XYZ file of C-alpha atoms in Angstrom:
128
model
C 16.341 -8.921 -44.315
C 18.491 -6.976 -41.837
C 15.952 -4.122 -41.896
C 13.091 -6.465 -41.008
C 15.039 -7.979 -38.107
C 16.048 -4.496 -36.926
C 12.444 -3.269 -37.082
C 11.234 -6.378 -35.227
C 13.826 -5.888 -32.484
C 12.928 -2.202 -32.208
C 9.223 -3.085 -31.957
C 9.926 -5.611 -29.181
C 12.008 -3.050 -27.274
C 9.325 -0.343 -27.612
C 6.495 -2.693 -26.597
C 8.559 -4.003 -23.665
C 9.307 -0.437 -22.616
C 5.634 0.536 -22.701
C 4.616 -2.493 -20.623
C 7.482 -1.887 -18.194
C 6.558 1.772 -17.810
C 2.887 0.932 -17.181
C 3.843 -1.734 -14.638
C 6.095 0.724 -12.806
C 3.384 3.400 -12.764
C 0.759 1.030 -11.317
C 3.081 -0.641 -8.829
C 5.585 1.922 -7.556
C 4.418 5.422 -8.475
C 2.596 6.380 -5.289
C 0.649 9.278 -3.871
C -0.091 10.352 -0.303
C -3.192 8.864 1.294
C -4.642 8.765 4.787
C -6.470 6.195 6.896
C -7.738 5.609 10.381
C -6.477 2.550 12.270
C -9.363 0.224 13.224
C -10.402 0.371 16.885
C -10.066 -3.402 17.185
C -6.507 -4.742 17.258
C -6.190 -7.746 14.911
C -5.012 -11.068 16.301
C -1.247 -11.601 16.406
C -0.218 -14.707 14.462
C 2.878 -16.452 13.140
C 4.108 -14.959 9.871
C 3.843 -17.134 6.782
C 5.882 -16.749 3.603
C 4.492 -16.683 0.060
C 4.358 -20.503 0.037
C 2.363 -20.667 3.278
C 5.277 -21.888 5.394
C 5.696 -20.469 8.897
C 8.639 -18.076 9.280
C 10.440 -18.981 12.517
C 10.505 -16.215 15.125
C 8.334 -13.806 13.116
C 4.822 -12.655 14.004
C 2.285 -10.500 12.200
C -0.799 -8.344 12.512
C -3.027 -8.164 9.431
C -4.798 -4.869 8.766
C -7.233 -3.733 6.096
C -7.188 0.031 5.588
C -9.505 2.287 3.661
C -7.137 4.968 2.417
C -8.467 8.357 1.325
C -6.524 10.770 -0.864
C -6.709 14.573 -0.680
C -9.579 14.536 -3.227
C -11.679 12.277 -0.981
C -11.296 9.148 -3.152
C -11.155 5.817 -1.299
C -8.841 2.853 -1.876
C -8.915 -0.303 0.231
C -5.607 -2.101 0.874
C -4.304 -4.893 3.064
C -1.182 -4.420 5.175
C 0.812 -6.952 7.177
C 2.829 -5.563 10.087
C 5.421 -8.211 10.886
C 8.664 -8.783 12.773
C 10.118 -10.690 15.695
C 8.105 -8.607 18.201
C 5.767 -6.295 16.248
C 3.731 -3.757 18.155
C 0.198 -3.187 16.863
C -0.733 0.211 15.508
C -2.545 2.524 17.922
C -6.295 1.883 17.603
C -8.193 4.915 16.290
C -4.996 6.756 15.280
C -4.590 8.457 11.922
C -1.905 7.241 9.533
C -0.482 8.373 6.231
C 1.141 6.248 3.555
C 2.352 6.524 0.022
C 0.192 4.135 -2.007
C 0.118 3.075 -5.644
C -2.731 1.381 -7.479
C -1.637 -2.015 -6.181
C 0.342 -1.624 -2.938
C 1.547 0.468 -0.052
C 4.829 1.897 -1.329
C 5.928 3.595 1.898
C 4.501 3.696 5.409
C 2.147 3.666 7.155
C 3.263 6.415 9.525
C 1.393 8.186 12.312
C 0.088 11.622 11.403
C -1.600 14.348 13.419
C -5.248 14.918 12.561
C -4.513 18.589 11.837
C -2.125 17.656 9.012
C -4.730 15.650 7.074
C -6.438 17.579 4.235
C -9.995 18.587 5.127
C -11.665 16.609 2.335
C -9.832 13.398 3.307
C -10.553 13.910 7.012
C -14.266 14.422 6.319
C -14.415 11.099 4.454
C -12.422 9.292 7.172
C -14.706 10.591 9.920
C -17.938 9.926 7.992
C -17.755 6.257 9.045
C -17.681 7.055 12.782
């Protein structure tokens, strides 16, 4: 009986570990990607929390970016720039960010056009 309980506990730990590892990989394991800031600045609005309640003294700009990795593959992601006095991103500027399958892990940060890999830059400029 002790062996069966031990095996069951081990199975639960292994399965939990596999699911945890996969979750981490999809959510936090990022790679460098590049995007171009839209030429139209989004409307500034009051920030709302996850429950839809207004956060006092906080404002936001909502962006949708089409990120391109160094292989030229596209990924579309939403980004909320928020704070007590957020400044919108520079329209038409290039940005880089570390992105995972589900979120922006780090960034976005301004980047010079010359530092963007050629394949990614070609895809970014194809929409112009």
